[in-house]
Short mmCIF file of C-alpha atoms in Angstrom, two decimals:
data_model
loop_
_atom_site.label_atom_id
_atom_site.label_comp_id
_atom_site.label_asym_id
_atom_site.label_seq_id
_atom_site.Cartn_x
_atom_site.Cartn_y
_atom_site.Cartn_z
CA UNK A 28 4.01 14.33 -8.99
CA UNK A 29 3.34 11.57 -6.44
CA UNK A 30 -0.29 11.17 -7.63
CA UNK A 31 0.80 10.51 -11.23
CA UNK A 32 3.40 7.97 -10.05
CA UNK A 33 0.77 6.21 -7.93
CA UNK A 34 -1.63 6.14 -10.91
CA UNK A 35 1.10 4.54 -13.05
CA UNK A 36 1.76 2.00 -10.28
CA UNK A 37 -1.95 1.13 -10.09
CA UNK A 38 -2.18 0.72 -13.88
CA UNK A 39 0.82 -1.63 -13.80
CA UNK A 40 -0.83 -3.58 -10.98
CA UNK A 41 -4.13 -3.88 -12.91
CA UNK A 42 -2.34 -5.10 -16.05
CA UNK A 43 -0.40 -7.66 -14.02
CA UNK A 44 -3.55 -8.82 -12.24
CA UNK A 45 -5.29 -9.32 -15.60
CA UNK A 46 -2.36 -11.46 -16.75
CA UNK A 47 -2.54 -13.49 -13.53
CA UNK A 48 -6.27 -14.13 -14.07
CA UNK A 49 -5.57 -15.43 -17.60
CA UNK A 50 -2.81 -17.67 -16.28
CA UNK A 51 -5.16 -18.88 -13.55
CA UNK A 52 -7.75 -19.98 -16.17
CA UNK A 53 -5.03 -21.71 -18.20
CA UNK A 54 -3.88 -23.52 -15.06
CA UNK A 55 -7.43 -24.74 -14.31
CA UNK A 56 -7.82 -26.06 -17.89
CA UNK A 57 -4.42 -27.73 -17.68
CA UNK A 58 -5.27 -29.38 -14.35
CA UNK A 59 -8.55 -30.70 -15.82
CA UNK A 60 -6.87 -32.44 -18.78
CA UNK A 61 -3.84 -33.42 -16.73
CA UNK A 62 -6.10 -35.32 -14.31
CA UNK A 63 -7.79 -37.13 -17.21
CA UNK A 64 -4.39 -37.92 -18.76
CA UNK A 65 -3.03 -39.39 -15.51
CA UNK A 66 -6.18 -41.52 -15.11
CA UNK A 67 -5.82 -42.95 -18.63
CA UNK A 68 -2.10 -43.53 -18.16
CA UNK A 69 -2.75 -45.42 -14.93
CA UNK A 70 -5.33 -47.63 -16.66
CA UNK A 71 -2.91 -48.28 -19.55
CA UNK A 72 0.03 -49.02 -17.22
CA UNK A 73 -2.08 -51.29 -15.04
CA UNK A 74 -3.48 -53.17 -18.05
CA UNK A 75 -0.06 -53.59 -19.63
CA UNK A 76 1.43 -54.73 -16.32
CA UNK A 77 -1.30 -57.33 -15.87
CA UNK A 78 -0.81 -58.55 -19.44
CA UNK A 79 2.94 -58.78 -18.89
CA UNK A 80 2.47 -60.70 -15.65
CA UNK A 81 0.02 -62.98 -17.43
CA UNK A 82 2.56 -63.57 -20.19
CA UNK A 83 5.21 -64.36 -17.58
CA UNK A 84 2.90 -66.84 -15.92
CA UNK A 85 2.18 -68.46 -19.29
CA UNK A 86 5.89 -68.59 -20.04
CA UNK A 87 6.52 -70.11 -16.64
CA UNK A 88 3.93 -72.79 -17.35
CA UNK A 89 5.38 -73.39 -20.80
CA UNK A 90 8.88 -73.50 -19.33
CA UNK A 91 7.89 -76.33 -17.05
CA UNK A 92 6.59 -78.35 -20.02
CA UNK A 93 8.97 -77.26 -22.75
CA UNK A 94 11.53 -80.05 -22.44
CA UNK A 95 14.62 -79.25 -24.50
CA UNK A 96 13.95 -75.47 -24.50
CA UNK A 97 13.59 -75.30 -20.75
CA UNK A 98 17.02 -73.90 -19.97
CA UNK A 99 16.93 -71.46 -22.87
CA UNK A 100 13.47 -70.27 -21.91
CA UNK A 101 14.58 -69.92 -18.31
CA UNK A 102 17.43 -67.67 -19.35
CA UNK A 103 15.22 -65.64 -21.65
CA UNK A 104 12.50 -65.38 -19.04
CA UNK A 105 15.02 -64.35 -16.38
CA UNK A 106 16.36 -61.69 -18.70
CA UNK A 107 12.85 -60.53 -19.54
CA UNK A 108 11.93 -60.43 -15.84
CA UNK A 109 14.97 -58.33 -15.05
CA UNK A 110 14.15 -56.02 -17.94
CA UNK A 111 10.57 -55.73 -16.74
CA UNK A 112 11.74 -55.02 -13.17
CA UNK A 113 14.03 -52.34 -14.52
CA UNK A 114 11.21 -50.83 -16.56
CA UNK A 115 8.86 -51.03 -13.57
CA UNK A 116 11.44 -49.26 -11.42
CA UNK A 117 11.93 -46.59 -14.07
CA UNK A 118 8.17 -46.21 -14.34
CA UNK A 119 7.85 -45.90 -10.56
CA UNK A 120 10.62 -43.30 -10.43
CA UNK A 121 9.01 -41.36 -13.25
CA UNK A 122 5.64 -41.42 -11.47
CA UNK A 123 7.32 -40.23 -8.27
CA UNK A 124 8.99 -37.36 -10.12
CA UNK A 125 5.64 -36.41 -11.65
CA UNK A 126 4.03 -36.48 -8.19
CA UNK A 127 6.87 -34.38 -6.74
CA UNK A 128 6.55 -31.89 -9.58
CA UNK A 129 2.80 -31.73 -9.03
CA UNK A 130 3.27 -31.12 -5.29
CA UNK A 131 5.88 -28.43 -5.93
CA UNK A 132 3.58 -26.78 -8.45
CA UNK A 133 0.77 -26.83 -5.87
CA UNK A 134 3.06 -25.11 -3.35
CA UNK A 135 4.00 -22.49 -5.92
CA UNK A 136 0.33 -21.94 -6.76
CA UNK A 137 -0.42 -21.43 -3.05
CA UNK A 138 2.43 -18.93 -2.77
CA UNK A 139 1.16 -17.15 -5.87
CA UNK A 140 -2.34 -16.88 -4.37
CA UNK A 141 -0.82 -15.46 -1.17
CA UNK A 142 1.10 -12.93 -3.24
CA UNK A 143 -2.11 -11.93 -5.00
CA UNK A 144 -3.82 -11.40 -1.62
CA UNK A 145 -0.89 -9.31 -0.40
CA UNK A 146 -0.91 -7.34 -3.65
CA UNK A 147 -4.65 -6.63 -3.30
CA UNK A 148 -4.11 -5.50 0.29
CA UNK A 149 -1.24 -3.29 -0.85
CA UNK A 150 -3.42 -1.77 -3.58
CA UNK A 151 -6.00 -0.77 -0.95
CA UNK A 152 -3.31 0.70 1.32
CA UNK A 153 -1.94 2.79 -1.57
CA UNK A 154 -5.45 4.06 -2.41
CA UNK A 155 -6.08 4.98 1.26
CA UNK A 156 -2.72 6.76 1.52
CA UNK A 157 -3.42 8.61 -1.70
CA UNK A 158 -6.79 9.78 -0.32
CA UNK A 159 -5.11 10.89 2.92
CA UNK A 160 -2.44 12.81 1.00
CA UNK A 161 -5.13 14.57 -1.05
CA UNK A 162 -7.06 15.40 2.16
CA UNK A 163 -3.94 16.74 3.86
CA UNK A 164 -3.13 18.81 0.79
CA UNK A 165 -6.59 20.41 0.83
CA UNK A 166 -6.36 21.05 4.60
CA UNK A 167 -2.98 22.69 4.11
CA UNK A 168 -4.37 24.88 1.32
CA UNK A 169 -7.29 25.96 3.54
CA UNK A 170 -4.91 26.72 6.40
CA UNK A 171 -2.70 28.78 4.10
CA UNK A 172 -5.75 30.70 2.86
CA UNK A 173 -6.79 31.40 6.46
CA UNK A 174 -3.23 32.47 7.27
CA UNK A 175 -3.14 34.88 4.32
CA UNK A 176 -6.52 36.25 5.36
CA UNK A 177 -5.28 36.66 8.93
CA UNK A 178 -2.09 38.38 7.76
CA UNK A 179 -4.24 40.79 5.76
CA UNK A 180 -6.38 41.48 8.85
CA UNK A 181 -3.26 42.04 10.96
CA UNK A 182 -1.93 44.47 8.37
CA UNK A 183 -5.22 46.37 8.41
CA UNK A 184 -5.24 46.48 12.22
CA UNK A 185 -1.64 47.68 12.27
CA UNK A 186 -2.53 50.33 9.71
CA UNK A 187 -5.47 51.45 11.86
CA UNK A 188 -3.24 51.46 14.92
CA UNK A 189 -0.66 53.54 13.09
CA UNK A 190 -3.42 55.94 12.09
CA UNK A 191 -4.75 56.16 15.64
CA UNK A 192 -1.39 56.54 17.33
CA UNK A 193 -0.75 60.11 16.09
CA UNK A 194 -4.27 61.13 17.11
CA UNK A 195 -3.78 59.43 20.46
CA UNK A 196 -0.47 61.15 20.98
CA UNK A 197 -2.04 64.43 19.86
CA UNK A 198 -4.95 64.03 22.28
CA UNK A 199 -2.58 62.99 25.02
CA UNK A 200 -0.50 66.11 24.33
CA UNK A 201 -3.64 68.23 24.32
CA UNK A 202 -4.67 66.66 27.63
CA UNK A 203 -1.29 67.46 29.11
CA UNK A 204 -1.44 70.98 27.66
CA UNK A 205 -4.92 71.43 29.04
CA UNK A 206 -3.83 70.13 32.41
CA UNK A 207 -0.91 72.54 32.45
CA UNK A 208 -3.08 75.36 31.16
CA UNK A 209 -5.73 74.50 33.73
CA UNK A 210 -3.14 74.57 36.46
CA UNK A 211 -1.88 77.92 35.21
CA UNK A 212 -5.43 79.25 34.93
CA UNK A 213 -6.21 78.00 38.39
CA UNK A 214 -3.06 79.63 39.70
CA UNK A 215 -3.90 82.82 37.85
CA UNK A 216 -7.47 82.65 39.09
CA UNK A 217 -6.26 82.35 42.63
CA UNK A 218 -3.97 85.31 42.06
CA UNK A 219 -6.82 87.33 40.57
CA UNK A 220 -9.10 86.35 43.39
CA UNK A 221 -6.45 87.43 45.74
CA UNK A 222 -6.26 90.80 43.99
CA UNK A 223 -9.89 91.38 43.11
CA UNK A 224 -11.58 89.68 45.97
CA UNK A 225 -14.92 88.36 44.93
CA UNK A 226 -14.91 89.87 41.43
CA UNK A 227 -15.11 87.01 38.91
CA UNK A 228 -16.39 85.98 35.50
CA UNK A 229 -18.56 83.39 37.23
CA UNK A 230 -21.59 84.32 39.18
CA UNK A 231 -20.51 82.02 41.96
CA UNK A 232 -17.76 79.68 43.02
CA UNK A 233 -20.04 76.71 42.46
CA UNK A 234 -20.63 77.83 38.86
CA UNK A 235 -16.89 78.11 38.32
CA UNK A 236 -16.18 74.69 39.84
CA UNK A 237 -18.96 73.16 37.78
CA UNK A 238 -17.49 74.55 34.56
CA UNK A 239 -14.04 73.24 35.49
CA UNK A 240 -15.41 69.79 36.29
CA UNK A 241 -17.26 69.65 32.96
CA UNK A 242 -14.11 70.55 31.08
CA UNK A 243 -12.14 67.90 32.97
CA UNK A 244 -14.79 65.23 32.32
CA UNK A 245 -14.86 66.07 28.61
CA UNK A 246 -11.09 65.82 28.33
CA UNK A 247 -10.95 62.62 30.40
CA UNK A 248 -13.67 61.03 28.25
CA UNK A 249 -11.79 61.81 25.04
CA UNK A 250 -8.58 60.43 26.52
CA UNK A 251 -10.35 57.31 27.83
CA UNK A 252 -11.99 56.65 24.43
CA UNK A 253 -8.63 56.88 22.68
CA UNK A 254 -7.02 54.61 25.27
CA UNK A 255 -9.83 52.05 24.94
CA UNK A 256 -9.59 52.09 21.15
CA UNK A 257 -5.83 51.68 21.38
CA UNK A 258 -6.23 48.77 23.82
CA UNK A 259 -8.81 47.14 21.56
CA UNK A 260 -6.45 47.33 18.60
CA UNK A 261 -3.65 45.83 20.69
CA UNK A 262 -5.98 43.01 21.83
CA UNK A 263 -6.99 42.33 18.22
CA UNK A 264 -3.34 42.24 17.18
CA UNK A 265 -2.45 39.85 20.03
CA UNK A 266 -5.40 37.59 19.18
CA UNK A 267 -4.56 37.60 15.47
CA UNK A 268 -0.91 36.92 16.28
CA UNK A 269 -1.91 33.91 18.39
CA UNK A 270 -4.17 32.75 15.55
CA UNK A 271 -1.31 33.10 13.10
CA UNK A 272 0.96 30.98 15.32
CA UNK A 273 -1.75 28.31 15.59
CA UNK A 274 -2.22 28.24 11.80
CA UNK A 275 1.53 28.03 11.25
CA UNK A 276 1.66 25.13 13.70
CA UNK A 277 -1.20 23.36 11.86
CA UNK A 278 0.51 23.92 8.50
CA UNK A 279 3.72 22.46 9.92
CA UNK A 280 1.79 19.44 11.27
CA UNK A 281 0.13 18.89 7.87
CA UNK A 282 3.51 19.16 6.19
CA UNK A 283 4.97 16.54 8.56
CA UNK A 284 1.97 14.23 8.02
CA UNK A 285 2.20 14.66 4.25
CA UNK A 286 5.90 13.75 4.37
CA UNK A 287 5.11 10.68 6.50
CA UNK A 288 2.44 9.60 4.03
CA UNK A 289 4.87 10.09 1.15
CA UNK A 290 7.41 7.88 2.93
CA UNK A 291 4.71 5.26 3.57
CA UNK A 292 3.74 5.30 -0.11
CA UNK A 293 7.39 4.89 -1.10
CA UNK A 294 7.73 1.96 1.33
CA UNK A 295 4.57 0.28 0.01
CA UNK A 296 5.75 0.81 -3.56
CA UNK A 297 9.03 -0.86 -2.61
CA UNK A 298 7.13 -3.80 -1.07
CA UNK A 299 4.96 -4.02 -4.19
CA UNK A 300 7.95 -4.30 -6.51
CA UNK A 301 9.54 -6.89 -4.23
CA UNK A 302 6.32 -8.95 -4.33
CA UNK A 303 6.15 -8.51 -8.10
CA UNK A 304 9.75 -9.71 -8.43
CA UNK A 305 9.01 -12.75 -6.23
CA UNK A 306 5.85 -13.50 -8.23
CA UNK A 307 7.81 -13.40 -11.50
CA UNK A 308 10.34 -15.81 -9.98
CA UNK A 309 7.53 -18.17 -8.93
CA UNK A 310 6.03 -17.91 -12.41
CA UNK A 311 9.38 -18.88 -13.91
CA UNK A 312 9.63 -21.83 -11.50
CA UNK A 313 6.10 -22.91 -12.41
CA UNK A 314 6.94 -22.79 -16.13
CA UNK A 315 10.06 -24.85 -15.44
CA UNK A 316 7.93 -27.41 -13.57
CA UNK A 317 5.54 -27.62 -16.52
CA UNK A 318 8.48 -28.21 -18.83
CA UNK A 319 9.87 -30.84 -16.47
CA UNK A 320 6.48 -32.55 -16.19
CA UNK A 321 6.16 -32.74 -19.98
CA UNK A 322 9.64 -34.20 -20.14
CA UNK A 323 8.74 -36.80 -17.50
CA UNK A 324 5.54 -37.62 -19.37
CA UNK A 325 7.59 -38.29 -22.49
CA UNK A 326 9.93 -40.48 -20.44
CA UNK A 327 6.95 -42.45 -19.10
CA UNK A 328 5.70 -42.91 -22.66
CA UNK A 329 9.16 -44.07 -23.71
CA UNK A 330 9.22 -46.58 -20.82
CA UNK A 331 5.83 -47.87 -21.94
CA UNK A 332 7.14 -48.40 -25.45
CA UNK A 333 10.24 -50.20 -24.14
CA UNK A 334 8.03 -52.39 -21.94
CA UNK A 335 5.89 -53.24 -24.96
CA UNK A 336 8.98 -54.06 -27.03
CA UNK A 337 10.32 -56.27 -24.24
CA UNK A 338 7.02 -58.13 -24.13
CA UNK A 339 7.08 -58.64 -27.89
CA UNK A 340 10.71 -59.78 -27.77
CA UNK A 341 9.89 -62.22 -24.99
CA UNK A 342 7.04 -63.67 -26.98
CA UNK A 343 9.24 -63.96 -30.06
CA UNK A 344 12.02 -65.75 -28.19
CA UNK A 345 9.62 -68.17 -26.49
CA UNK A 346 8.21 -69.34 -29.84
CA UNK A 347 4.71 -70.04 -30.94
CA UNK A 348 4.52 -73.66 -29.64
CA UNK A 349 5.31 -72.55 -26.10
CA UNK A 350 3.03 -69.51 -26.29
CA UNK A 351 0.29 -71.81 -27.58
CA UNK A 352 0.87 -74.28 -24.73
CA UNK A 353 2.56 -76.97 -26.85
CA UNK A 354 5.46 -79.21 -25.76
CA UNK A 355 8.41 -79.92 -28.05
#
C-alpha cells in the first residue's frame, strides 16, 4: 500500500544520502590537494618566468656586445620573445579556464547543498504526512467501530419497539374496549337505576363512583406507561439516528482528509524525484568539470614543457660565449 511505497522511497533517499556524504568527503580531499597543487604550480610558473626573463635580459646584454652575431641574436631573441609571449598567453588562458571551472564547480556544489537541504525537508514532510495518514486511518477505524456499535443498538431498540408495539396496540384496544364497556355499563346502570330505584350492588353512590374512578385511573396509568415507553424508544431511535449521521459525516471527513494526504504524498514524491533527477544532472556536470580541469592541468603542464624547451633552444642558439658574457 501507500505505507510500503513511502518506506521504499525513504530507503532510496537514505541510500542516496549516504552516497552524497561519500562524494562530499572525496570532494573535500580533492580540494585539499588541489589547493596544494595550484600553490606549487604557481611557484614553479613564477620561478620559470623569472628565469626566462633573466635569460632574456642576459641575452639582451650579450646582444649589445656580441658584434657579428648581433643581428642573428636579435632575430633569435625576437623569435624567442614571441614564443614566450605566446606561451605566457596560453598559460594565462589555461589558468583562466581552470579558475572558471573552479567557480562553476563551486556553484554546482552550492546547488547540490541546496538540493540536499530541500531533500531533507521533503523527507520530514513525507514522515509527517505518513504519521497523519496513520492517525486518520485509526480515527476512521474507531468511527466505524462506533457506527457498527450504534447500528447494533438501533437494531436492538427497533426490536424492542416492535415487541412493545403489539402490547401497546393491545392495551390501547383494551382501553378502548373498557371505555366502550364502561359507557355501556354506565348506560345500563342508569337504566337499572331507573327501573330499580335505589337498589344497587354498591352500598352508596359514592362507593360506586369511587370504584369507577379507581378502574379509570388503573387503565389510564397502564396506557400512560405504555405511551411513555413508546416515546422513550422513539427518542432513543432519533438520538441514535442523529449519532449515526454524525459518525457517517466524520467518516466522510476522514476519508476526504486521507485522500488529500495521499495526493500530498504523491506530489511530494514527484518533487523528490524531480530533485533527484536535477541532482544527478549536477553530479554529471561536476564530473565533467573534474575531467575538464584535469585536461586543463595537462595542458598547463604541456605549456610548461614547451616553455622550458624554448628556453633551452634560445640558450643553444645564443651560444656559450654569449651566455657566458663573452664578445666575439
